[in-house]
Short mmCIF file of C-alpha atoms and ligand atoms in Angstrom, two decimals:
data_model
loop_
_atom_site.label_atom_id
_atom_site.label_comp_id
_atom_site.label_asym_id
_atom_site.label_seq_id
_atom_site.Cartn_x
_atom_site.Cartn_y
_atom_site.Cartn_z
CA UNK A 245 71.05 64.00 82.53
CA UNK A 246 70.85 67.48 84.02
CA UNK A 247 67.88 69.49 82.86
CA UNK A 248 68.36 71.97 80.04
CA UNK A 249 67.41 75.02 82.06
CA UNK A 250 68.78 76.32 85.33
CA UNK A 251 65.39 75.64 86.93
CA UNK A 252 65.93 72.83 89.41
CA UNK A 253 69.55 72.73 88.37
CA UNK A 254 70.92 74.68 91.26
CA UNK A 255 70.10 73.11 94.52
CA UNK A 256 71.32 75.68 96.96
CA UNK A 257 71.73 74.87 100.60
CA UNK A 258 72.82 78.08 102.27
CA UNK A 259 74.27 77.10 105.62
CA UNK A 260 76.23 80.32 106.18
CA UNK A 261 73.16 82.48 105.63
CA UNK A 262 71.14 80.17 107.87
CA UNK A 263 73.58 79.91 110.74
CA UNK A 264 75.41 83.23 110.89
CA UNK A 265 72.89 86.03 110.30
CA UNK A 266 75.05 88.58 112.13
CA UNK A 267 77.76 88.27 109.50
CA UNK A 268 76.01 89.59 106.42
CA UNK A 269 73.30 91.76 104.96
CA UNK A 270 70.79 90.51 102.40
CA UNK A 271 71.47 92.22 99.12
CA UNK A 272 70.57 91.89 95.45
CA UNK A 273 73.00 92.09 92.53
CA UNK A 274 72.68 95.14 90.29
CA UNK A 275 71.04 94.56 86.90
CA UNK A 276 73.37 95.05 83.93
CA UNK A 277 72.60 96.26 80.44
CA UNK A 278 73.71 93.52 78.11
CA UNK A 279 75.11 90.37 79.71
CA UNK A 280 77.21 87.95 77.66
CA UNK A 281 79.52 85.13 78.66
CA UNK A 282 83.19 85.76 77.91
CA UNK A 283 84.45 82.50 79.35
CA UNK A 284 82.72 79.56 80.99
CA UNK A 285 84.46 76.76 82.86
CA UNK A 286 82.66 73.68 81.59
CA UNK A 287 84.67 71.19 83.65
CA UNK A 288 84.00 73.08 86.84
CA UNK A 289 80.32 73.44 85.96
CA UNK A 290 80.07 69.65 85.59
CA UNK A 291 81.93 69.13 88.85
CA UNK A 292 79.36 71.36 90.53
CA UNK A 293 76.56 69.30 89.02
CA UNK A 294 75.58 72.15 86.67
CA UNK A 295 74.75 71.81 83.02
CA UNK A 296 77.17 74.04 81.06
CA UNK A 297 74.78 74.15 78.11
CA UNK A 298 72.06 75.53 80.36
CA UNK A 299 74.45 78.12 81.75
CA UNK A 300 74.88 79.48 78.24
CA UNK A 301 71.14 79.93 77.75
CA UNK A 302 69.69 83.38 78.49
CA UNK A 303 68.56 82.33 81.95
CA UNK A 304 72.02 81.01 82.87
CA UNK A 305 73.74 84.09 81.45
CA UNK A 306 71.35 86.30 83.41
CA UNK A 307 72.36 84.82 86.71
CA UNK A 308 76.08 84.71 85.89
CA UNK A 309 75.86 88.46 85.28
CA UNK A 310 73.65 89.16 88.28
CA UNK A 311 70.54 90.04 86.24
CA UNK A 312 68.52 87.29 87.84
CA UNK A 313 68.94 85.30 91.02
CA UNK A 314 68.47 81.57 90.65
CA UNK A 315 65.79 79.91 92.74
CA UNK A 316 67.14 78.87 96.11
CA UNK A 317 69.86 81.51 96.20
CA UNK A 318 69.92 83.90 99.15
CA UNK A 319 72.33 86.60 97.96
CA UNK A 320 74.23 88.21 100.81
CA UNK A 321 77.07 90.68 101.22
CA UNK A 322 79.39 89.24 103.86
CA UNK A 323 80.78 91.40 106.65
CA UNK A 324 84.44 91.18 107.55
CA UNK A 325 87.20 93.32 108.95
CA UNK A 326 90.87 93.10 108.15
CA UNK A 327 94.42 94.29 108.54
CA UNK A 328 95.43 95.93 105.27
CA UNK A 329 99.17 96.53 104.96
CA UNK A 330 99.33 96.18 108.73
CA UNK A 331 96.61 98.74 109.55
CA UNK A 332 93.28 97.62 110.97
CA UNK A 333 89.96 98.36 109.25
CA UNK A 334 87.00 97.32 111.40
CA UNK A 335 84.55 97.19 108.51
CA UNK A 336 85.50 96.02 105.04
CA UNK A 337 83.05 93.40 103.79
CA UNK A 338 81.88 92.55 100.30
CA UNK A 339 81.80 96.00 98.74
CA UNK A 340 81.25 94.71 95.23
CA UNK A 341 80.57 91.02 95.70
CA UNK A 342 77.77 88.72 96.86
CA UNK A 343 77.56 85.18 98.07
CA UNK A 344 74.67 83.64 96.13
CA UNK A 345 74.64 80.47 98.17
CA UNK A 346 76.22 77.05 98.53
CA UNK A 347 76.06 73.95 96.36
CA UNK A 348 77.16 70.47 97.28
CA UNK A 349 79.23 69.33 94.30
CA UNK A 350 79.38 65.91 92.64
CA UNK A 351 82.14 64.88 95.10
CA UNK A 352 79.98 65.84 98.05
CA UNK A 353 81.98 69.00 98.81
CA UNK A 354 80.16 72.16 99.85
CA UNK A 355 81.13 75.09 97.60
CA UNK A 356 80.30 78.81 97.74
CA UNK A 357 78.96 80.41 94.57
CA UNK A 358 79.91 84.06 94.65
CA UNK A 359 79.59 87.00 92.27
CA UNK A 360 82.30 89.65 92.09
CA UNK A 361 81.60 92.98 90.40
CA UNK A 362 77.84 92.67 91.01
CA UNK A 363 77.21 96.24 92.18
CA UNK A 364 77.56 98.42 95.26
CA UNK A 365 76.61 97.00 98.64
CA UNK A 366 76.39 98.66 102.06
CA UNK A 367 80.11 97.82 102.41
CA UNK A 368 81.13 99.65 99.23
CA UNK A 369 82.39 102.82 100.94
CA UNK A 370 83.68 104.98 98.05
CA UNK A 371 83.79 102.13 95.50
CA UNK A 372 81.49 101.77 92.52
CA UNK A 373 80.77 98.11 93.20
CA UNK A 374 81.82 97.19 89.69
CA UNK A 375 84.65 95.27 88.07
CA UNK A 376 86.33 95.51 84.68
CA UNK A 377 86.81 92.77 82.10
CA UNK A 378 90.63 92.77 82.39
CA UNK A 379 90.91 92.17 86.16
CA UNK A 380 88.07 89.60 86.21
CA UNK A 381 89.64 87.59 83.38
CA UNK A 382 92.92 87.93 85.25
CA UNK A 383 91.41 86.37 88.36
CA UNK A 384 89.89 83.61 86.20
CA UNK A 385 93.21 82.87 84.53
CA UNK A 386 95.28 82.87 87.73
CA UNK A 387 92.77 80.81 89.72
CA UNK A 388 92.54 78.15 87.02
CA UNK A 389 96.32 78.12 86.55
CA UNK A 390 96.79 77.68 90.30
CA UNK A 391 94.34 74.80 90.32
CA UNK A 392 96.20 73.12 87.47
CA UNK A 393 99.44 73.62 89.42
CA UNK A 394 97.86 71.65 92.30
CA UNK A 395 97.70 74.71 94.56
CA UNK A 396 94.58 74.99 96.78
CA UNK A 397 92.61 77.89 95.37
CA UNK A 398 89.23 79.42 94.79
CA UNK A 399 88.06 78.62 91.28
CA UNK A 400 86.45 80.59 88.50
CA UNK A 401 83.20 79.39 86.94
CA UNK A 402 82.62 82.21 84.47
CA UNK A 403 83.26 85.78 83.50
CA UNK A 404 80.32 87.62 81.97
CA UNK A 405 80.62 91.02 80.35
CA UNK A 406 77.95 93.51 81.33
CA UNK A 407 77.73 95.70 78.25
CA UNK A 408 78.47 98.65 80.54
CA UNK A 409 81.52 100.83 80.99
CA UNK A 410 83.24 101.21 84.34
CA UNK A 411 85.31 104.26 85.17
CA UNK A 412 88.89 103.43 86.05
CA UNK A 413 91.91 105.44 84.93
CA UNK A 414 90.06 105.27 81.66
CA UNK A 415 86.70 103.74 80.80
CA UNK A 416 86.82 99.95 80.75
CA UNK A 417 84.27 97.33 79.73
CA UNK A 418 82.53 95.95 82.80
CA UNK A 419 82.35 92.31 83.91
CA UNK A 420 81.16 89.98 86.65
CA UNK A 421 83.18 86.99 87.82
CA UNK A 422 81.49 83.92 89.29
CA UNK A 423 83.85 82.56 91.90
CA UNK A 424 83.65 79.16 93.54
CA UNK A 425 85.27 78.62 96.93
CA UNK A 426 85.36 76.12 99.79
CA UNK A 427 83.99 79.15 101.65
CA UNK A 428 84.59 82.88 101.91
CA UNK A 429 85.39 82.83 105.63
CA UNK A 430 88.57 84.80 106.15
CA UNK A 431 90.84 85.74 109.01
CA UNK A 432 89.08 89.09 108.62
CA UNK A 433 85.71 87.41 109.29
CA UNK A 434 87.05 86.30 112.67
CA UNK A 435 88.47 89.76 113.34
CA UNK A 436 85.01 91.19 112.70
CA UNK A 437 83.25 88.58 114.86
CA UNK A 438 85.71 88.96 117.74
CA UNK A 439 84.79 92.63 118.12
CA UNK A 440 81.05 92.17 117.64
CA UNK A 441 78.64 93.23 120.37
CA UNK A 442 77.11 89.75 120.52
CA UNK A 443 79.71 87.79 122.47
CA UNK A 444 78.35 84.46 121.19
CA UNK A 445 79.08 85.27 117.55
CA UNK A 446 82.77 84.38 117.66
CA UNK A 447 82.09 80.92 119.03
CA UNK A 448 79.30 80.31 116.51
CA UNK A 449 81.65 81.29 113.68
CA UNK A 450 84.39 79.09 115.07
CA UNK A 451 82.03 76.12 115.44
CA UNK A 452 80.72 76.64 111.94
CA UNK A 453 84.26 76.86 110.54
CA UNK A 454 85.32 73.70 112.34
CA UNK A 455 82.33 71.76 111.04
CA UNK A 456 82.77 73.02 107.50
CA UNK A 457 86.54 73.08 107.07
CA UNK A 458 88.41 71.32 109.83
CA UNK A 459 86.03 68.72 111.29
CA UNK A 460 88.78 66.73 113.01
CA UNK A 461 89.26 69.68 115.38
CA UNK A 462 85.87 68.89 116.86
CA UNK A 463 87.22 65.70 118.44
CA UNK A 464 90.28 67.42 119.93
CA UNK A 465 90.58 68.13 123.68
CA UNK A 466 90.65 71.83 122.80
CA UNK A 467 88.68 72.28 119.57
CA UNK A 468 89.46 76.01 119.14
CA UNK A 469 93.17 75.49 119.61
CA UNK A 470 92.90 72.60 117.15
CA UNK A 471 91.13 74.94 114.71
CA UNK A 472 94.06 77.33 114.99
CA UNK A 473 96.47 74.44 114.41
CA UNK A 474 94.55 73.23 111.36
CA UNK A 475 94.57 76.71 109.80
CA UNK A 476 98.27 77.12 110.60
CA UNK A 477 98.98 73.84 108.80
CA UNK A 478 96.76 74.61 105.82
CA UNK A 479 98.33 78.04 105.36
CA UNK A 480 101.89 76.77 105.83
CA UNK A 481 101.27 74.21 103.11
CA UNK A 482 99.65 76.83 100.84
CA UNK A 483 102.56 79.24 101.29
CA UNK A 484 105.06 76.48 100.52
CA UNK A 485 103.24 75.80 97.25
CA UNK A 486 103.22 79.48 96.34
CA UNK A 487 106.93 79.74 96.99
CA UNK A 488 107.66 76.59 94.99
CA UNK A 489 106.05 78.04 91.85
CA UNK A 490 107.37 81.59 92.26
CA UNK A 491 103.97 83.10 92.97
CA UNK A 492 103.57 86.52 94.56
CA UNK A 493 100.07 87.20 95.90
CA UNK A 494 100.68 90.93 96.21
CA UNK A 495 98.05 91.81 98.80
CA UNK A 496 98.18 89.33 101.67
CA UNK A 497 95.89 91.34 103.92
CA UNK A 498 94.04 89.38 106.60
CA UNK A 499 90.78 89.83 104.67
CA UNK A 500 92.45 87.96 101.80
CA UNK A 501 93.44 84.92 103.86
CA UNK A 502 90.94 82.08 104.09
CA UNK A 503 90.28 79.69 106.94
CA UNK A 504 89.93 76.84 104.43
CA UNK A 505 93.52 77.23 103.20
CA UNK A 506 92.56 78.17 99.65
CA UNK A 507 94.32 81.08 97.99
CA UNK A 508 91.86 83.89 97.26
CA UNK A 509 91.62 87.29 95.54
CA UNK A 510 93.98 87.34 92.62
CA UNK A 511 94.27 91.08 92.18
CA UNK A 512 97.78 92.46 91.97
CA UNK A 513 99.41 89.02 91.99
CA UNK A 514 102.19 88.01 89.62
CA UNK A 515 104.79 85.35 88.92
CA UNK A 516 108.48 85.95 89.47
CA UNK A 517 110.81 85.59 86.49
CA UNK A 518 114.41 85.83 87.75
CA UNK A 519 114.77 84.35 91.19
CA UNK A 520 114.93 87.18 93.72
CA UNK A 521 113.26 87.12 97.16
CA UNK A 522 112.82 90.91 97.03
CA UNK A 523 110.56 90.76 93.96
CA UNK A 524 107.48 93.01 94.22
CA UNK A 525 105.11 93.98 91.42
CA UNK A 526 102.18 95.62 93.19
CA UNK A 527 101.98 99.35 92.58
CA UNK A 528 100.83 100.02 96.14
CA UNK A 529 103.37 97.81 97.95
CA UNK A 530 106.00 100.51 98.41
CA UNK A 531 107.70 98.89 101.39
CA UNK A 532 107.90 95.41 99.91
CA UNK A 533 105.72 94.11 102.73
CA UNK A 534 104.31 91.46 100.39
CA UNK A 535 107.52 90.73 98.47
CA UNK A 536 108.02 87.15 97.27
CA UNK A 537 110.47 86.18 100.01
CA UNK A 538 108.47 87.83 102.79
CA UNK A 539 105.26 85.89 102.18
CA UNK A 540 105.81 83.14 104.77
CA UNK A 541 106.52 85.81 107.41
CA UNK A 542 103.38 87.69 106.48
CA UNK A 543 101.31 84.51 106.63
CA UNK A 544 102.55 84.05 110.20
CA UNK A 545 101.75 87.66 111.03
CA UNK A 546 98.21 87.14 109.70
CA UNK A 547 97.85 83.90 111.64
CA UNK A 548 98.83 85.78 114.78
CA UNK A 549 95.90 88.13 114.15
CA UNK A 550 93.71 85.03 113.72
CA UNK A 551 95.03 83.52 116.97
CA UNK A 552 94.28 86.75 118.86
CA UNK A 553 90.64 86.48 117.90
CA UNK A 554 90.46 82.93 119.27
CA UNK A 555 92.07 83.63 122.66
CA UNK A 556 88.80 83.95 124.62
CA UNK A 557 87.66 80.59 123.23
CA UNK A 558 90.96 78.86 123.91
CA UNK A 559 91.11 79.69 127.61
CA UNK A 560 89.40 82.18 129.93
CA UNK A 561 92.81 82.69 131.52
CA UNK A 562 94.50 85.11 129.12
CA UNK A 563 98.04 84.05 129.97
CA UNK A 564 97.23 80.39 129.49
CA UNK A 565 95.40 81.14 126.22
CA UNK A 566 98.36 83.09 124.90
CA UNK A 567 100.84 80.40 125.82
CA UNK A 568 98.77 77.73 124.08
CA UNK A 569 98.18 79.89 120.99
CA UNK A 570 101.85 80.78 120.73
CA UNK A 571 102.87 77.15 120.90
CA UNK A 572 100.45 76.34 118.09
CA UNK A 573 101.56 79.31 115.97
CA UNK A 574 105.11 78.09 116.55
CA UNK A 575 104.37 75.06 114.38
CA UNK A 576 104.23 77.19 111.25
CA UNK A 577 107.98 77.29 110.46
CA UNK A 578 108.39 73.51 110.63
CA UNK A 579 105.17 72.83 108.69
CA UNK A 580 106.26 75.29 106.04
CA UNK A 581 109.81 73.94 105.88
CA UNK A 582 108.62 70.32 105.60
CA UNK A 583 106.22 71.13 102.75
CA UNK A 584 108.69 73.35 100.97
CA UNK A 585 111.65 71.02 101.30
CA UNK A 586 109.71 68.03 100.11
CA UNK A 587 108.43 70.10 97.17
CA UNK A 588 111.95 71.26 96.35
CA UNK A 589 113.26 67.71 96.44
CA UNK A 590 110.57 66.78 93.95
CA UNK A 591 111.47 69.71 91.71
CA UNK A 592 115.09 68.55 91.73
CA UNK A 593 114.41 64.87 91.09
CA UNK A 594 115.28 63.64 94.56
CA UNK A 595 113.07 60.89 95.91
CA UNK A 596 115.01 60.33 99.12
CA UNK A 597 116.15 62.67 101.89
CA UNK A 598 119.68 63.50 102.96
CA UNK A 599 120.87 66.05 105.48
CA UNK A 600 122.79 67.97 102.80
CA UNK A 601 119.69 68.63 100.66
CA UNK A 602 118.86 71.95 102.25
CA UNK A 603 122.36 73.31 101.55
CA UNK A 604 122.27 72.06 97.97
CA UNK A 605 118.91 73.78 97.41
CA UNK A 606 120.02 77.02 99.08
CA UNK A 607 123.12 77.10 96.90
CA UNK A 608 121.02 76.67 93.77
CA UNK A 609 118.75 79.55 94.79
CA UNK A 610 121.77 81.77 95.53
CA UNK A 611 123.17 80.89 92.12
CA UNK A 612 119.88 81.62 90.35
CA UNK A 613 119.75 84.97 92.10
CA UNK A 614 123.33 86.02 91.43
CA UNK A 615 123.13 84.89 87.81
CA UNK A 616 119.67 86.42 87.29
CA UNK A 617 118.20 83.16 86.04
CA UNK A 618 114.52 82.56 85.31
CA UNK A 619 113.16 80.48 88.19
CA UNK A 620 110.58 78.46 86.23
CA UNK A 621 112.79 77.69 83.25
CA UNK A 622 115.72 76.46 85.31
CA UNK A 623 113.89 73.40 86.67
CA UNK A 624 112.71 72.26 83.23
CA UNK A 625 116.27 72.76 81.97
CA UNK A 626 117.63 70.53 84.75
CA UNK A 627 115.31 67.73 83.61
CA UNK A 628 116.50 68.20 80.03
CA UNK A 629 120.02 67.77 81.27
CA UNK A 630 119.09 64.43 82.84
CA UNK A 631 117.85 63.48 79.39
CA UNK A 632 121.30 64.25 78.00
CA UNK A 633 121.02 67.86 76.82
CA UNK A 634 122.86 70.38 79.01
CA UNK A 635 122.60 73.26 76.53
CA UNK A 636 119.22 74.64 77.72
CA UNK A 637 120.58 74.91 81.27
CA UNK A 638 123.96 76.32 80.22
CA UNK A 639 122.33 78.99 78.10
CA UNK A 640 120.62 80.39 81.23
CA UNK A 641 123.92 81.02 83.06
CA UNK A 642 126.66 83.49 82.32
CA UNK A 643 129.09 82.03 84.85
CA UNK A 644 129.55 78.45 83.62
CA UNK A 645 132.11 77.63 86.30
CA UNK A 646 129.65 78.52 89.06
CA UNK A 647 127.03 76.37 87.36
CA UNK A 648 129.48 73.47 87.03
CA UNK A 649 130.34 73.67 90.71
CA UNK A 650 126.70 73.31 91.71
CA UNK A 651 125.56 70.91 88.99
CA UNK A 652 128.34 68.42 89.73
CA UNK A 653 127.02 68.13 93.29
CA UNK A 654 123.43 67.87 92.07
CA UNK A 655 124.23 65.14 89.52
CA UNK A 656 126.11 63.17 92.16
CA UNK A 657 123.14 63.51 94.52
CA UNK A 658 120.63 62.37 91.89
CA UNK A 659 122.87 59.59 90.54
CA UNK A 660 123.37 58.24 94.06
CA UNK A 661 119.69 57.29 94.06
CA UNK A 662 120.49 54.86 91.22
CA UNK A 663 117.20 55.49 89.44
CA UNK A 664 116.60 55.63 85.74
CA UNK A 665 117.44 59.24 84.68
CA UNK A 666 114.63 59.37 82.16
CA UNK A 667 112.14 58.32 84.80
CA UNK A 668 113.48 60.98 87.18
CA UNK A 669 113.28 63.64 84.45
CA UNK A 670 109.68 62.66 83.78
CA UNK A 671 108.80 63.00 87.46
CA UNK A 672 110.48 66.41 87.59
CA UNK A 673 108.44 67.55 84.61
CA UNK A 674 105.28 66.50 86.39
CA UNK A 675 105.90 69.07 89.15
CA UNK A 676 107.87 71.79 87.33
CA UNK A 677 105.55 73.80 85.09
CA UNK A 678 106.50 74.79 81.58
CA UNK A 679 103.65 77.28 81.27
CA UNK A 680 102.77 79.78 83.97
CA UNK A 681 100.75 82.99 83.54
CA UNK A 682 103.84 85.06 82.93
CA UNK A 683 103.20 88.72 83.52
CA UNK A 684 103.83 90.01 80.01
CA UNK A 685 101.74 87.22 78.45
CA UNK A 686 98.88 87.84 80.85
CA UNK A 687 98.96 91.58 80.17
CA UNK A 688 99.00 91.00 76.44
CA UNK A 689 96.03 88.61 76.61
CA UNK A 690 94.02 90.93 78.87
CA UNK A 691 94.66 93.97 76.73
CA UNK A 692 93.42 92.10 73.66
CA UNK A 693 90.38 90.84 75.59
CA UNK A 694 89.54 94.37 76.72
CA UNK A 695 89.56 95.35 73.05
CA UNK A 696 87.21 92.47 72.25
CA UNK A 697 89.67 89.82 71.03
CA UNK A 698 89.49 86.81 73.36
CA UNK A 699 91.72 84.50 71.29
CA UNK A 700 95.00 85.30 73.10
CA UNK A 701 93.24 84.81 76.45
CA UNK A 702 91.94 81.39 75.45
CA UNK A 703 95.32 80.38 74.06
CA UNK A 704 97.08 81.33 77.28
CA UNK A 705 94.36 79.75 79.42
CA UNK A 706 94.70 76.53 77.47
CA UNK A 707 98.45 76.39 78.16
CA UNK A 708 98.44 77.37 81.82
CA UNK A 709 95.69 74.90 82.64
CA UNK A 710 97.88 72.08 81.29
CA UNK A 711 101.09 73.55 82.66
CA UNK A 712 103.27 70.46 82.61
CA UNK A 713 102.55 69.23 79.08
CA UNK A 714 104.70 70.57 76.26
CA UNK A 715 102.68 71.87 73.33
CA UNK A 716 104.50 72.24 70.05
CA UNK A 717 104.57 75.74 68.64
CA UNK A 718 104.17 77.36 72.07
CA UNK A 719 107.85 78.06 72.83
CA UNK A 720 107.15 81.78 73.14
CA UNK A 721 104.99 81.05 76.19
CA UNK A 722 107.90 79.51 78.07
CA UNK A 723 110.06 82.62 77.81
CA UNK A 724 110.38 85.28 80.49
CA UNK A 725 109.76 88.93 79.73
CA UNK A 726 112.67 90.99 78.52
CA UNK A 727 114.37 92.95 81.31
CA UNK A 728 112.82 96.21 80.14
CA UNK A 729 109.34 94.69 79.99
CA UNK A 730 109.70 93.51 83.56
CA UNK A 731 111.29 96.62 84.98
CA UNK A 732 108.17 98.54 84.06
CA UNK A 733 105.71 95.86 85.00
CA UNK A 734 103.33 96.75 87.82
CA UNK A 735 100.10 95.23 89.02
CA UNK A 736 97.14 97.18 90.31
CA UNK A 737 94.74 96.58 93.17
CA UNK A 738 91.01 97.01 93.53
CA UNK A 739 90.16 97.34 89.87
P1 AMP B 1092 90.51 93.65 97.82
O1 AMP B 1092 91.74 94.49 97.89
O2 AMP B 1092 90.04 93.35 96.42
O3 AMP B 1092 90.58 92.44 98.66
O4 AMP B 1092 89.34 94.57 98.40
C1 AMP B 1092 89.40 95.19 99.66
C2 AMP B 1092 88.05 95.77 100.01
O5 AMP B 1092 87.66 96.78 99.06
C3 AMP B 1092 86.90 94.79 100.04
O6 AMP B 1092 86.08 95.16 101.10
C4 AMP B 1092 86.25 94.98 98.71
O7 AMP B 1092 84.89 94.59 98.72
C5 AMP B 1092 86.40 96.49 98.52
N1 AMP B 1092 86.38 96.90 97.11
C6 AMP B 1092 87.35 96.73 96.18
N2 AMP B 1092 87.00 97.26 95.00
C7 AMP B 1092 85.74 97.78 95.15
C8 AMP B 1092 84.82 98.47 94.29
N3 AMP B 1092 85.10 98.74 93.02
N4 AMP B 1092 83.63 98.85 94.82
C9 AMP B 1092 83.32 98.60 96.11
N5 AMP B 1092 84.15 97.96 96.96
C10 AMP B 1092 85.35 97.55 96.50
MG1 MG B 1093 89.66 90.89 99.16
#
């Protein structure tokens, strides 16, 4: 049994701090007035080998809020650069976050334990280093929903309130999020290292990243090119998963793209209701750079920035390095398409592949767009139809003839597989979520939480962390926002 206190409970082994001293500054979290846990992820705590009961004791609460640093932690603010909305910033870094250290979890995986909202650091620039309850619970909710949707993601261990007020548009209750990640190495970390005065830093970072995240690259003829390839593949697969669930990250800057392939930094993100590639919610994304349908392009743009940093390691001959990097970057579209198409087939109950599938899927998406149909609901409704009830699907479409034209082809395609319809419907339901953190529901839960009522948050969290399982009495949570609710819906960055 784990011990009842955090003493000896956290066995940190801080490889990043040990091996890459040029990429951080030592820093301590700011003490807060009155720490209290708002939400604690017991399952994740157990996975990390931590005792959730101990985390709720004063000592555990103190370190989740940054009031004490657990033994063995070496808190650091990581340095990184990044392209934000296409423009380069040479020095971003953890302005309001700290890496406490690394734990090896019960599956033997090395995980970063990181505080967000833990006070100003030397990278804070004009920021106050703090975070508010609403946005930290938002990151918790989205990260845990993503995990339940089988999307690679950073996780959330806890949100602690600080008992302090932070100044935003109005005063907000303050909070600290404890984030767990495969690592916090970003494309922006490489951009920072590539321009560092110590020419050996880039290679040390690349070697460290290979060992930690993509160890098979080490055996390749050209390990650094293989690292690029591994990150291209991981990101292509991640982007396909985002697209399959209608997720819009909102701020895909290179400092928010990991080398591990986990999604990170759930700030102004949102889920699309009606299918429309042009969907944008972020208040600062005026040009639609990070619109739903543009995300795979942006991922490739970011990966190009990553590839540029690796050129000197790939080949001392610049031309040869560029040719090799370009060929590797060129794998993204096929990797993405393969992941996405296989995911789409699953969503539509197809277990085999035919050459017409892409056209059938494209026609469905066109139909959803022209008929302004809720993306998430439509796939559950298709499964209901296989179970014999076409009403839920019909009710989503105004133009029944257009629906009939497409659905006849789809039924023929599914029937041709000669599988049991009920079995197919069940498989569809295992990949098509019923409950996602819909924007209006998330807003409602966060507003209540900011006012001190956490019940709606826990209710929503409970549903979105079991997204495929129907819960009676929760119909409201499957419905999209009304048009007017969504027209006015915006998400905000950096809060
Ligand atoms: P983000 O858009 O959350 O990825 O943040 C971009 C950069 O701004 C990072 O360097 C953050 O550390 C920094 N930042 C965001 N909010 C704050 C804040 N309140 N105080 C200090 N730095 C911040
Ligand atoms: Mg960030």
